[in-house]
Amino acid sequence: MEVLLKSITLYTNQEEIQKLQSQPNAEELVAEQISAVINELASELLTSVATELSSPNVYGCVKDFDKSEELRTSGNALFSRGKYLEAVQQFSKSLALLNCSNSSSALEAETCAKVLCNRALCLSKLKLHKLAEFDSTEAISIKPDHAKAFYRRSIASLHQNNISSAIIDAERAVRLLKDQDASAEEAEALLASLLEKCSMNSNSTDNVGGGGAAEEEPTWTTHSVPQDLWNEKPDENNKNTADSAASVRIAWSCSLSEISKFTETRLMDQSSIKLTESARLGRHLIVGTHEIEGNNDIIKDQPVAHALEKYQRLRRCGHCCQELPLGGAYFWPCRACCVVLFCSKECRDHGNVHHVEGGPECGVPWTVLLPPEVVLAVRLACRLKRDQERDMYINDNIGATTSNSSSKVVSSLETCFSKMDTEEAIWRATTACAAHAAYTIAYQRSNCFADSTIIPITIAEVLRALGIVHLNGIAIVPPAFGSEADSIGIGVYPVASFLSHSCIPNVSVRFQGNTAIIRALSTLSAGASLFHSYGPQAGEMTTAQRRMMLKDQYHFFCECDACAVRSGGTGTDKIEIEKEAEMVGLKCTTEVCLGAMPVPVCSTSATGSDGAAVPGSTIIDAGICSKYDLSIEDEHRTLKNNMGVVGCTKCGAELPEVEWNSKIAPRLAKASKCYSTSCGMLEAAEKGEKCTTKDIKMAVAVLKESLKIRQELLHRYNQVVGATHSALSWVEEEGFIATVAKKDANKKNKKEAGKRESSNIILHSRASLEIAERVFPHDSTNIAFERLKLGTLLQENGSKDDVKQGKNLVSAAITTLERYFGSEAAAIVAAEEK
């Protein structure tokens, strides 16, 4: 794929592509042009890539009966040793490698039923009787004469106090066993017991399924099947409850070309959200006629299409994106392949529009090998094309006027293709060609053309969908303190896609699986716009960094309130300018001055092979004095426009370029490398990867050396100083240093080592919180999590006064987290404290 991309970029006339980008149907024209180039110069290369992406024989994507048998045997052995959860996991893996579809052989069907019954038995031992019932029912659907499946389901029903169903299944098991000349002794005993219990209950209750409370099951994760929120119009007479308000339905009363007729979303207080348009914000959401109270969930939004990150494919449900139950031990695979796993039978059989059994995604690796945004683009193109053709068919043949509003609105989203860098446009078009070719091969090979969800698509449709994903896709993150780094996947949402951006947003977006929940962070007055943050918020980057990132990815110059107070115009806040200079600045070289000094222009943090700085660049690499790449010219321009200086924010002193290049830059580059190496090694050790005591000890020492250099050269509120403190508090809290110290200490010194450890954790945590409170807005979740961490440490290890302070910090953290996460805050706090 990489070779194809480089080749087409080299062969293509960029000037010609640039001209095509300005045309009204740019995606179609560019797709046609790139396709022509590929056909002329790289057709064999494209064929090779597409064949690899659609190969039906890639390990990990197709069924493997022999490997399945090995896993089943392993599961049986674990069960015999009483390791029921581990056995469940082995049986689940065995099931994933078995062909349980309608095309399976008699042997495969028999084995599937056996594995499901074995897993059901393990689940019963774990008192997860509802899951055991699901497995037994599935075994029966695969092999209707499987006596043991009826027997297992009878027992599962009994433990749920469903006596009538238990009797029916037990009777069926007895009949089947006798028909098969097998021993029916156990089933007959169960049936006799059930009939006796039923007889006793009939004297005390009219409910034949009665007989006392059902056996309580341990808590396990089950997920309701998400519904399309757009298919039905809201009932005008229905006064929504708090629960129904969370499932907002949006009814399009007009075509998008008639944008002045706003679309409304009903809320619990009978106010509304409207879609409107303005010159500055484009199409965006505003509050309707009544204000919305803060700290409330106001919208639940389902994706039109989504894709999991690669590393999440075997950890989360392919339909709802929830974590697989029982720590991933229990799941339902596709019947015909093992490309995708589901958290429940409902999610597998719900009619997943992406992965259809026997369809273009089933048993082929393109969804595994391609980047998730490209996979999402193909899925989105299919969904939009399918809904469009369905609406046309209904309109032409039935005469009804209908539309799938979610697809209709998503298809109208901007792609900014004309504003895109030409090389990027070529890359996308080439990627679209390769993805389309792989999908087309898999589509032509699929065996479910009768399914209306499986349709052919064009390269231009994939290219446009890729633009929609790039500009409007939303990272699906865990419900806690998520970031793009720990993304679950990416989705395109019909409502959330119209949220405008602000570096200090007034709504938050969190996720339950792939369901986006939009929450008002403060009271929103009638007519107020809804603002979400597209990237790092104020405090995470400087204004110049944020604007550069937003301009590069989303093609607009941010003029939100947070950026306005740092822009040199009316209302500029010089204190905020100082804070930003501090978060990426150096320590002033003037004695006793507390100001922040910027890096001099025409400098660089890069180092040559001899370790000396290489002059000439105006971009400082991430990790040197900022968490992100830093443009020196942009930061100088900000200081000049707002403070009238390009030197220290307090005394105006400027750092000589030669001193930066010869003395400071090399040492900060070394500190950055030490930090990255140490954190990588320690994270690997935490995950259980092989790491010696000597390695851990060295990593901790190097991390401390990194902090020493950074504290000596960077401003006390610099964000990378805060990151180093945070890393050291994590290291010591996780017990790496304590483990090393206690191995080398005698019993007399162990207690003292533990005290030093707690003291160091608190020291670093205090420093990390101090920096966070300086650079982030006061109600930021970044500050809340730092407060929660320090507060918990103080309550567990501090003095009497420390304990009191710790309680106050935890209380303040919970207040902020409830603002963002509502009722889920308690679980997040518990997880963080643990």
PDB file of N, CA and C in Angstrom, residues 4 101 110 114 159 203 267 277 307 325 334 337 383 392 439 459 477 495 518 534 634 649 667 671 714 720 732 783 812:
ATOM      1  N   LEU A   4       2.349   1.861  -3.400  1.00  0.00           N
ATOM      2  CA  LEU A   4       1.333   2.396  -4.313  1.00  0.00           C
ATOM      3  C   LEU A   4       1.138   3.892  -4.083  1.00  0.00           C
ATOM      4  N   SER A 101     -22.274 -21.332  10.531  1.00  0.00           N
ATOM      5  CA  SER A 101     -23.262 -20.781   9.609  1.00  0.00           C
ATOM      6  C   SER A 101     -24.095 -21.899   8.996  1.00  0.00           C
ATOM      7  N   GLU A 110     -22.209 -30.129  14.892  1.00  0.00           N
ATOM      8  CA  GLU A 110     -22.158 -30.925  16.117  1.00  0.00           C
ATOM      9  C   GLU A 110     -21.139 -30.344  17.097  1.00  0.00           C
ATOM     10  N   LYS A 114     -21.558 -28.622  20.851  1.00  0.00           N
ATOM     11  CA  LYS A 114     -20.799 -29.114  22.008  1.00  0.00           C
ATOM     12  C   LYS A 114     -20.091 -27.974  22.730  1.00  0.00           C
ATOM     13  N   HIS A 159     -32.621 -22.165  37.580  1.00  0.00           N
ATOM     14  CA  HIS A 159     -31.930 -21.213  38.462  1.00  0.00           C
ATOM     15  C   HIS A 159     -32.489 -19.805  38.322  1.00  0.00           C
ATOM     16  N   ASN A 203     -49.897 -25.107  44.756  1.00  0.00           N
ATOM     17  CA  ASN A 203     -50.762 -24.961  45.914  1.00  0.00           C
ATOM     18  C   ASN A 203     -50.640 -23.582  46.561  1.00  0.00           C
ATOM     19  N   LEU A 267     -36.617  18.245  23.710  1.00  0.00           N
ATOM     20  CA  LEU A 267     -35.948  17.966  24.969  1.00  0.00           C
ATOM     21  C   LEU A 267     -36.984  17.795  26.079  1.00  0.00           C
ATOM     22  N   GLU A 277     -27.636  28.371  10.404  1.00  0.00           N
ATOM     23  CA  GLU A 277     -26.455  28.656   9.584  1.00  0.00           C
ATOM     24  C   GLU A 277     -26.054  30.108   9.766  1.00  0.00           C
ATOM     25  N   ALA A 307     -16.048   2.614  13.040  1.00  0.00           N
ATOM     26  CA  ALA A 307     -15.018   1.580  12.888  1.00  0.00           C
ATOM     27  C   ALA A 307     -14.173   1.562  14.148  1.00  0.00           C
ATOM     28  N   PRO A 325     -17.931  -8.894  27.509  1.00  0.00           N
ATOM     29  CA  PRO A 325     -18.196  -9.276  28.902  1.00  0.00           C
ATOM     30  C   PRO A 325     -17.129 -10.197  29.488  1.00  0.00           C
ATOM     31  N   CYS A 334     -18.855 -13.838  14.661  1.00  0.00           N
ATOM     32  CA  CYS A 334     -19.630 -14.047  13.440  1.00  0.00           C
ATOM     33  C   CYS A 334     -19.682 -15.547  13.173  1.00  0.00           C
ATOM     34  N   CYS A 337     -16.997 -16.263  10.185  1.00  0.00           N
ATOM     35  CA  CYS A 337     -15.594 -15.849  10.205  1.00  0.00           C
ATOM     36  C   CYS A 337     -15.218 -15.403  11.608  1.00  0.00           C
ATOM     37  N   ARG A 383     -23.375   2.851   3.415  1.00  0.00           N
ATOM     38  CA  ARG A 383     -24.594   3.220   4.149  1.00  0.00           C
ATOM     39  C   ARG A 383     -25.342   4.342   3.428  1.00  0.00           C
ATOM     40  N   MET A 392     -35.180   6.209  -2.978  1.00  0.00           N
ATOM     41  CA  MET A 392     -35.596   6.367  -4.377  1.00  0.00           C
ATOM     42  C   MET A 392     -36.566   5.268  -4.794  1.00  0.00           C
ATOM     43  N   TYR A 439     -12.774  -3.757  -1.669  1.00  0.00           N
ATOM     44  CA  TYR A 439     -14.195  -3.961  -1.372  1.00  0.00           C
ATOM     45  C   TYR A 439     -14.911  -4.606  -2.560  1.00  0.00           C
ATOM     46  N   ILE A 459     -15.540   4.752  -6.629  1.00  0.00           N
ATOM     47  CA  ILE A 459     -14.337   5.353  -6.024  1.00  0.00           C
ATOM     48  C   ILE A 459     -14.653   6.756  -5.519  1.00  0.00           C
ATOM     49  N   VAL A 477     -14.096   7.548  22.564  1.00  0.00           N
ATOM     50  CA  VAL A 477     -13.128   7.346  23.645  1.00  0.00           C
ATOM     51  C   VAL A 477     -13.816   6.731  24.849  1.00  0.00           C
ATOM     52  N   VAL A 495     -25.968  14.137  14.538  1.00  0.00           N
ATOM     53  CA  VAL A 495     -26.225  15.335  15.348  1.00  0.00           C
ATOM     54  C   VAL A 495     -24.914  15.962  15.800  1.00  0.00           C
ATOM     55  N   ILE A 518     -24.349  13.955  24.546  1.00  0.00           N
ATOM     56  CA  ILE A 518     -24.006  15.380  24.583  1.00  0.00           C
ATOM     57  C   ILE A 518     -24.610  15.976  25.852  1.00  0.00           C
ATOM     58  N   TYR A 534     -12.969  20.304  19.265  1.00  0.00           N
ATOM     59  CA  TYR A 534     -12.544  19.357  18.240  1.00  0.00           C
ATOM     60  C   TYR A 534     -11.187  18.732  18.563  1.00  0.00           C
ATOM     61  N   ASP A 634       5.416  31.731  15.646  1.00  0.00           N
ATOM     62  CA  ASP A 634       4.049  31.989  16.108  1.00  0.00           C
ATOM     63  C   ASP A 634       4.036  32.458  17.555  1.00  0.00           C
ATOM     64  N   THR A 649       8.748  37.461  29.865  1.00  0.00           N
ATOM     65  CA  THR A 649       7.461  38.113  30.120  1.00  0.00           C
ATOM     66  C   THR A 649       7.519  39.081  31.297  1.00  0.00           C
ATOM     67  N   ARG A 667      20.704  19.684  25.931  1.00  0.00           N
ATOM     68  CA  ARG A 667      20.333  19.089  27.227  1.00  0.00           C
ATOM     69  C   ARG A 667      18.832  18.792  27.292  1.00  0.00           C
ATOM     70  N   ALA A 671      16.922  15.230  27.782  1.00  0.00           N
ATOM     71  CA  ALA A 671      15.868  15.018  28.781  1.00  0.00           C
ATOM     72  C   ALA A 671      14.622  14.439  28.137  1.00  0.00           C
ATOM     73  N   LEU A 714      13.704  24.834  32.331  1.00  0.00           N
ATOM     74  CA  LEU A 714      12.363  25.254  31.921  1.00  0.00           C
ATOM     75  C   LEU A 714      11.657  26.018  33.030  1.00  0.00           C
ATOM     76  N   VAL A 720       5.811  20.314  30.209  1.00  0.00           N
ATOM     77  CA  VAL A 720       6.577  19.071  30.221  1.00  0.00           C
ATOM     78  C   VAL A 720       7.190  18.806  31.599  1.00  0.00           C
ATOM     79  N   GLU A 732       6.009   5.789  41.183  1.00  0.00           N
ATOM     80  CA  GLU A 732       6.153   5.449  42.591  1.00  0.00           C
ATOM     81  C   GLU A 732       4.848   4.905  43.168  1.00  0.00           C
ATOM     82  N   ILE A 783      -7.563  19.200  35.740  1.00  0.00           N
ATOM     83  CA  ILE A 783      -7.360  19.588  37.136  1.00  0.00           C
ATOM     84  C   ILE A 783      -8.104  18.641  38.058  1.00  0.00           C
ATOM     85  N   ALA A 812     -13.921  18.529  45.543  1.00  0.00           N
ATOM     86  CA  ALA A 812     -13.874  19.464  44.412  1.00  0.00           C
ATOM     87  C   ALA A 812     -13.763  18.712  43.091  1.00  0.00           C
TER      88      ALA A 812
END
